Amino acid sequence: MEEILKAALDETLAHGAIYAEIRFQSDVSESVLMKNGISEVTDYSQIRGISVRALVRNSLGFSATNLCTKRAACKAARKAITIAHAASRLTSPGVSMDNTEINQARFEVKPEIPSRDIDLTSKIELLSEGYKAARDSAEQKGVKLSGCVLRINLLETEKIIINSDGGEIHSSIPRIALSTFLSVSEARRGTTQRFLHLGETSGWEAEEKWNLPLLLSEETYTLAGTLLEARKSPSEKMDIVLGPEVVGLVCHESCGHPSEADRILGREAAQAGETYLKPDSAGRRIGSPLVSVVDDPTIPHSFGFYLYDEEGVKSRKRFLMRKGVIEEFLHNRETATIFEVKSNGSSRAAAYGYEPIIRMANTFLEPGDYSREELIEDVKKGVYIKNFMEWNIDDRRYHQRYVGLEAYKIKDGVLGERVRNPVLEITTEGFWSSVDAVGDDLQFQAAYCGKGDPMQGIPVWTGGPHIRLRGVRIGGTLL
Amino acid sequence: MRMEEIPSFLISNGKKEGATDIAVKFEENDETMIRFSNNEITVTKNWREKEVEIFVIAEKGRAETRTGILSTQNLRELIKRLVNTARTSPPAEVYAPLPTGPFEYDYSRLEPSKGAVPPERLIGYVKKAIDSAREAGAEKVAGSLTFSIYKISVQTSGGVYAKEQGTNLEVSVRAFSSELASGHSVSIAREEEGFDPALAGRQAGEIADKALNPMEGQPGRYDVLLGPLVFADLISQLGERASAFLIDAGQSFLADKIGSQIASKELTLHDDPILKGSYGLRIFDDEGVPTRRNTIVEKGKLKTYLHNSTTAKKSGVETTGNAGLLVPTPWNLVIEPGNKKIEDILSTIDRGIYITNSWYLRYQDYSKGDFSTIPRDGMFLIRNGELTNPVRNLRISDNILRIFRNTARISRERQWIKWWEVETPTLTPHALVTDLNLSKSTI
């Protein structure tokens, strides 16, 4: 394969590219899907191919083929050059790659238990046990499990990337992901629903840690409690304690996405949108001094794990917001040149056929030193929102809405009755400025983050500890 | 092995391994995309790919695969693995044999393709979109333009063989007249003749120009005129959530509502994949069944879910020709036009808001249909039948069925919509929705 990639690189340079990058990527996945306790289908897919990215006369061309031959790769190289040339009349001078250190490296994550060693029957049985545990749990609470969709996805990704600046990265990564959808119903109370996603860079050993039957039993029991017991949410200004699942999402949406340098430059304006941050926003205060949001691709076993990005730049932890102040944007080599900084290794592609663009990896709020109990005990009147179902944010990443799922009233420092769907509709600065205490219990959730055109879903973790917001308005239920 | 021999090879080998049913979909694409922002092209991309999808039933268990590795050795090993996987899987809830052909297809609906459009001409289209938006008042313009040539064939163990080929063009244009004032429009077509990037650019630019200096919107209930981009987003939900698979999974607000009045009598929605010349034309589904026009909603009444042969058997009905081998999907949504012009509908609104686009639609509960989505691009107050001040920072927070029931008027004019937020091509009018809840951030 290296020989084919080298030939494509030579072809690209021979036809006038001033920078070129050739990537082979193979994603082999097995996915088992179960709906309402019945095995729907097992999917085994082989997605592999070669892509070429070339810079010609200030114009970037990208070409991909899933025919992994020297001839096809060289043809793709020429195509990237041709289309970049054609577009060069509508580009402007100055497009270049920064001079950050480009690496030759190899990284590999070896699973303790390779997922391919687990037979299909065991995987199906696991989902079946999970379903039965959820169903029994629902029955125990006197409700019906009216919908249950479980999918376990096992992925092996191999990459070889070479570029004209001497970079050469070989990597091999296994991933495991579990997505669950639960819906419980009761004749008088209607339905309540929940999505839950887990994912790691590891083999089957992650599943053993998750303990799916116990997880689904507990989640369903809690969901049924929400359905049966939750009362109308208060609608007034009060204190709020948020769980790690909500905090991680807020970090991702209102701090991670806005910090993507390509978005700041308007590159996503017609798709994933823009941002409230400007090229000169570093140093701007967004939140209280207690909040620091980081993105760190190097966390072992994390869903967004990588050590070198698609441009051969070494990855590292980035402080997007430190003590409430915007500090660093996420860069690839092209945007780093424009911003006159060094790339911090944020260039990622979802599969061989996708252009590498700036992505988050594992975005989270740095933990503080409060226990969850301490956060709650200092609230006279408030709401604790543990997790969510509905959410969204405007395309400038400033106005967001999170609708709680499992949530409770807090009175005089004690958790009280469940409340139904408390709505937090708030600006980014309003949110981060209201944080007055940060918990010590950092937790992560897995997600596939969408961006780019065509849309690329890339594995990430979102995370954070419990936090407390003072004096924010909780809205009522809908309608 | 030659490409056209692959499906027969897979079916033959699959049967030898013990499969009862095999469907093979072969796709070949040559696609070019040009992305642009700040009035310039940022990247030009091309994909040339051949890929096969195989679906197998063995002992009533099911398995599927997708691969671009088309060597004889790989395909032989793959089909063996797939049949073993299906055999190892527990039997599906319902065993529906793949439909038995041969079928007759109306190939006359597929006009001969005029073939490739050279990159230089595609660049010219991008320039037209940008220039038109700027002439209409925009300062900066972003978007993407895509041209694809595709071939699809489906061959099954049921004696079915179908193939089609064609081209598709689409452009999505977002224009900005200031940081906080923008407009968006699209143009999609099967051939260059129906493709109008200049019009899309002009429409986006005009909205952006009108949206200059927006004031803060006030939350509340309004009569709201929804433009085609935002109404298509909602209607595509109606089309997609009509999938019988999602009904069964508890992920649809349409469960148990066949025959019910789910929308106002103004609303009639078809899935029409046989509409000649349209972007979403498809003459057979993934089981090789000839597609047809299905009326999903007729004068507000829910008429059918969308089925493949498996979901149809479970429900005791015929397939609607919407396979997805696992999840039935709509192909090409068409809303029946109303009898009023947009300006006539506008003139009936005393106090309201006009929303031109939205994104990020998320449900609180699929079965109830409580959701929210956020307007982006131009949004305007309506006073005494006329557009007045641009406003910003409001969110549609309501129930999707309530919105369809409160759809009081549908315009005569319609536009084809497909973009980043709306995946299914949808022929969409403007719509007046009464008493729509708009919320906003509190601090």
GROMACS .gro file of N, CA, C and O in nm, chain B residues 225-269:
model
  180
  704LEU      N    1  -4.581   3.266   0.894
  704LEU     CA    2  -4.566   3.224   0.755
  704LEU      C    3  -4.431   3.154   0.744
  704LEU      O    4  -4.327   3.214   0.771
  705LEU      N    5  -4.435   3.025   0.708
  705LEU     CA    6  -4.312   2.948   0.697
  705LEU      C    7  -4.269   2.942   0.550
  705LEU      O    8  -4.347   2.901   0.463
  706GLY      N    9  -4.145   2.980   0.524
  706GLY     CA   10  -4.091   2.970   0.389
  706GLY      C   11  -4.063   2.825   0.354
  706GLY      O   12  -4.065   2.736   0.441
  707PRO      N   13  -4.033   2.797   0.226
  707PRO     CA   14  -4.016   2.657   0.183
  707PRO      C   15  -3.904   2.582   0.255
  707PRO      O   16  -3.918   2.463   0.281
  708LEU      N   17  -3.794   2.651   0.289
  708LEU     CA   18  -3.685   2.579   0.356
  708LEU      C   19  -3.730   2.524   0.492
  708LEU      O   20  -3.702   2.409   0.526
  709VAL      N   21  -3.799   2.606   0.568
  709VAL     CA   22  -3.839   2.561   0.702
  709VAL      C   23  -3.958   2.467   0.695
  709VAL      O   24  -3.963   2.366   0.767
  710PHE      N   25  -4.050   2.492   0.604
  710PHE     CA   26  -4.165   2.400   0.594
  710PHE      C   27  -4.120   2.263   0.541
  710PHE      O   28  -4.171   2.159   0.584
  711ALA      N   29  -4.021   2.263   0.451
  711ALA     CA   30  -3.968   2.135   0.403
  711ALA      C   31  -3.904   2.056   0.516
  711ALA      O   32  -3.912   1.932   0.520
  712ASP      N   33  -3.840   2.126   0.608
  712ASP     CA   34  -3.778   2.059   0.723
  712ASP      C   35  -3.886   1.985   0.804
  712ASP      O   36  -3.867   1.870   0.845
  713LEU      N   37  -4.000   2.052   0.824
  713LEU     CA   38  -4.108   1.990   0.902
  713LEU      C   39  -4.175   1.877   0.822
  713LEU      O   40  -4.202   1.769   0.875
  714ILE      N   41  -4.200   1.904   0.694
  714ILE     CA   42  -4.269   1.803   0.612
  714ILE      C   43  -4.181   1.679   0.591
  714ILE      O   44  -4.231   1.566   0.587
  715SER      N   45  -4.051   1.699   0.580
  715SER     CA   46  -3.965   1.582   0.564
  715SER      C   47  -3.972   1.494   0.689
  715SER      O   48  -3.956   1.372   0.681
  716GLN      N   49  -3.997   1.556   0.804
  716GLN     CA   50  -4.019   1.477   0.926
  716GLN      C   51  -4.144   1.389   0.910
  716GLN      O   52  -4.143   1.272   0.948
  717LEU      N   53  -4.248   1.449   0.854
  717LEU     CA   54  -4.372   1.375   0.832
  717LEU      C   55  -4.346   1.257   0.738
  717LEU      O   56  -4.393   1.145   0.761
  718GLY      N   57  -4.270   1.280   0.632
  718GLY     CA   58  -4.239   1.173   0.538
  718GLY      C   59  -4.154   1.065   0.600
  718GLY      O   60  -4.183   0.945   0.588
  719GLU      N   61  -4.049   1.107   0.669
  719GLU     CA   62  -3.954   1.009   0.724
  719GLU      C   63  -4.015   0.931   0.840
  719GLU      O   64  -3.992   0.811   0.855
  720ARG      N   65  -4.094   1.000   0.923
  720ARG     CA   66  -4.153   0.932   1.039
  720ARG      C   67  -4.274   0.846   0.999
  720ARG      O   68  -4.335   0.782   1.083
  721ALA      N   69  -4.310   0.847   0.871
  721ALA     CA   70  -4.414   0.756   0.821
  721ALA      C   71  -4.356   0.618   0.793
  721ALA      O   72  -4.430   0.525   0.760
  722SER      N   73  -4.226   0.601   0.809
  722SER     CA   74  -4.162   0.471   0.789
  722SER      C   75  -4.216   0.370   0.890
  722SER      O   76  -4.213   0.394   1.012
  723ALA      N   77  -4.262   0.257   0.841
  723ALA     CA   78  -4.321   0.157   0.931
  723ALA      C   79  -4.220   0.107   1.033
  723ALA      O   80  -4.257   0.068   1.144
  724PHE      N   81  -4.091   0.108   0.998
  724PHE     CA   82  -3.988   0.064   1.093
  724PHE      C   83  -3.986   0.158   1.213
  724PHE      O   84  -3.979   0.115   1.328
  725LEU      N   85  -3.990   0.288   1.188
  725LEU     CA   86  -3.983   0.386   1.297
  725LEU      C   87  -4.111   0.385   1.380
  725LEU      O   88  -4.108   0.409   1.501
  726ILE      N   89  -4.223   0.357   1.315
  726ILE     CA   90  -4.350   0.342   1.389
  726ILE      C   91  -4.333   0.230   1.492
  726ILE      O   92  -4.365   0.245   1.609
  727ASP      N   93  -4.280   0.118   1.443
  727ASP     CA   94  -4.264   0.000   1.528
  727ASP      C   95  -4.164   0.024   1.641
  727ASP      O   96  -4.176  -0.034   1.749
  728ALA      N   97  -4.066   0.107   1.614
  728ALA     CA   98  -3.959   0.131   1.713
  728ALA      C   99  -4.001   0.232   1.819
  728ALA      O  100  -3.925   0.258   1.912
  729GLY      N  101  -4.117   0.291   1.805
  729GLY     CA  102  -4.159   0.393   1.902
  729GLY      C  103  -4.098   0.529   1.872
  729GLY      O  104  -4.092   0.615   1.959
  730GLN      N  105  -4.053   0.546   1.748
  730GLN     CA  106  -3.984   0.671   1.713
  730GLN      C  107  -4.065   0.755   1.614
  730GLN      O  108  -4.008   0.818   1.525
  731SER      N  109  -4.196   0.752   1.629
  731SER     CA  110  -4.277   0.833   1.538
  731SER      C  111  -4.402   0.884   1.605
  731SER      O  112  -4.467   0.813   1.683
  732PHE      N  113  -4.437   1.007   1.571
  732PHE     CA  114  -4.560   1.069   1.621
  732PHE      C  115  -4.682   1.023   1.540
  732PHE      O  116  -4.793   1.068   1.566
  733LEU      N  117  -4.661   0.935   1.443
  733LEU     CA  118  -4.771   0.891   1.358
  733LEU      C  119  -4.826   0.753   1.397
  733LEU      O  120  -4.916   0.701   1.331
  734ALA      N  121  -4.772   0.694   1.504
  734ALA     CA  122  -4.817   0.560   1.544
  734ALA      C  123  -4.967   0.561   1.576
  734ALA      O  124  -5.018   0.656   1.638
  735ASP      N  125  -5.036   0.457   1.531
  735ASP     CA  126  -5.179   0.438   1.558
  735ASP      C  127  -5.265   0.552   1.504
  735ASP      O  128  -5.373   0.578   1.556
  736LYS      N  129  -5.221   0.617   1.400
  736LYS     CA  130  -5.298   0.732   1.351
  736LYS      C  131  -5.346   0.715   1.207
  736LYS      O  132  -5.393   0.811   1.146
  737ILE      N  133  -5.332   0.594   1.150
  737ILE     CA  134  -5.385   0.573   1.015
  737ILE      C  135  -5.536   0.602   1.017
  737ILE      O  136  -5.609   0.553   1.102
  738GLY      N  137  -5.577   0.683   0.922
  738GLY     CA  138  -5.719   0.720   0.914
  738GLY      C  139  -5.756   0.841   0.997
  738GLY      O  140  -5.867   0.893   0.986
  739SER      N  141  -5.663   0.886   1.082
  739SER     CA  142  -5.692   1.002   1.168
  739SER      C  143  -5.661   1.132   1.095
  739SER      O  144  -5.576   1.138   1.007
  740GLN      N  145  -5.729   1.235   1.140
  740GLN     CA  146  -5.703   1.369   1.088
  740GLN      C  147  -5.581   1.423   1.164
  740GLN      O  148  -5.592   1.472   1.275
  741ILE      N  149  -5.464   1.410   1.104
  741ILE     CA  150  -5.341   1.452   1.174
  741ILE      C  151  -5.299   1.593   1.134
  741ILE      O  152  -5.207   1.650   1.193
  742ALA      N  153  -5.362   1.647   1.031
  742ALA     CA  154  -5.324   1.781   0.983
  742ALA      C  155  -5.450   1.851   0.934
  742ALA      O  156  -5.558   1.790   0.925
  743SER      N  157  -5.436   1.977   0.901
  743SER     CA  158  -5.552   2.049   0.849
  743SER      C  159  -5.586   1.997   0.709
  743SER      O  160  -5.503   1.934   0.643
  744LYS      N  161  -5.705   2.028   0.666
  744LYS     CA  162  -5.749   1.979   0.533
  744LYS      C  163  -5.669   2.043   0.420
  744LYS      O  164  -5.676   2.000   0.305
  745GLU      N  165  -5.594   2.145   0.452
  745GLU     CA  166  -5.512   2.211   0.349
  745GLU      C  167  -5.396   2.122   0.304
  745GLU      O  168  -5.340   2.143   0.197
  746LEU      N  169  -5.358   2.024   0.389
  746LEU     CA  170  -5.233   1.953   0.365
  746LEU      C  171  -5.255   1.817   0.299
  746LEU      O  172  -5.320   1.728   0.355
  747THR      N  173  -5.199   1.805   0.180
  747THR     CA  174  -5.193   1.675   0.112
  747THR      C  175  -5.048   1.650   0.073
  747THR      O  176  -4.985   1.735   0.009
  748LEU      N  177  -4.997   1.533   0.114
  748LEU     CA  178  -4.856   1.502   0.092
  748LEU      C  179  -4.842   1.368   0.021
  748LEU      O  180  -4.897   1.267   0.065
   0.00000   0.00000   0.00000
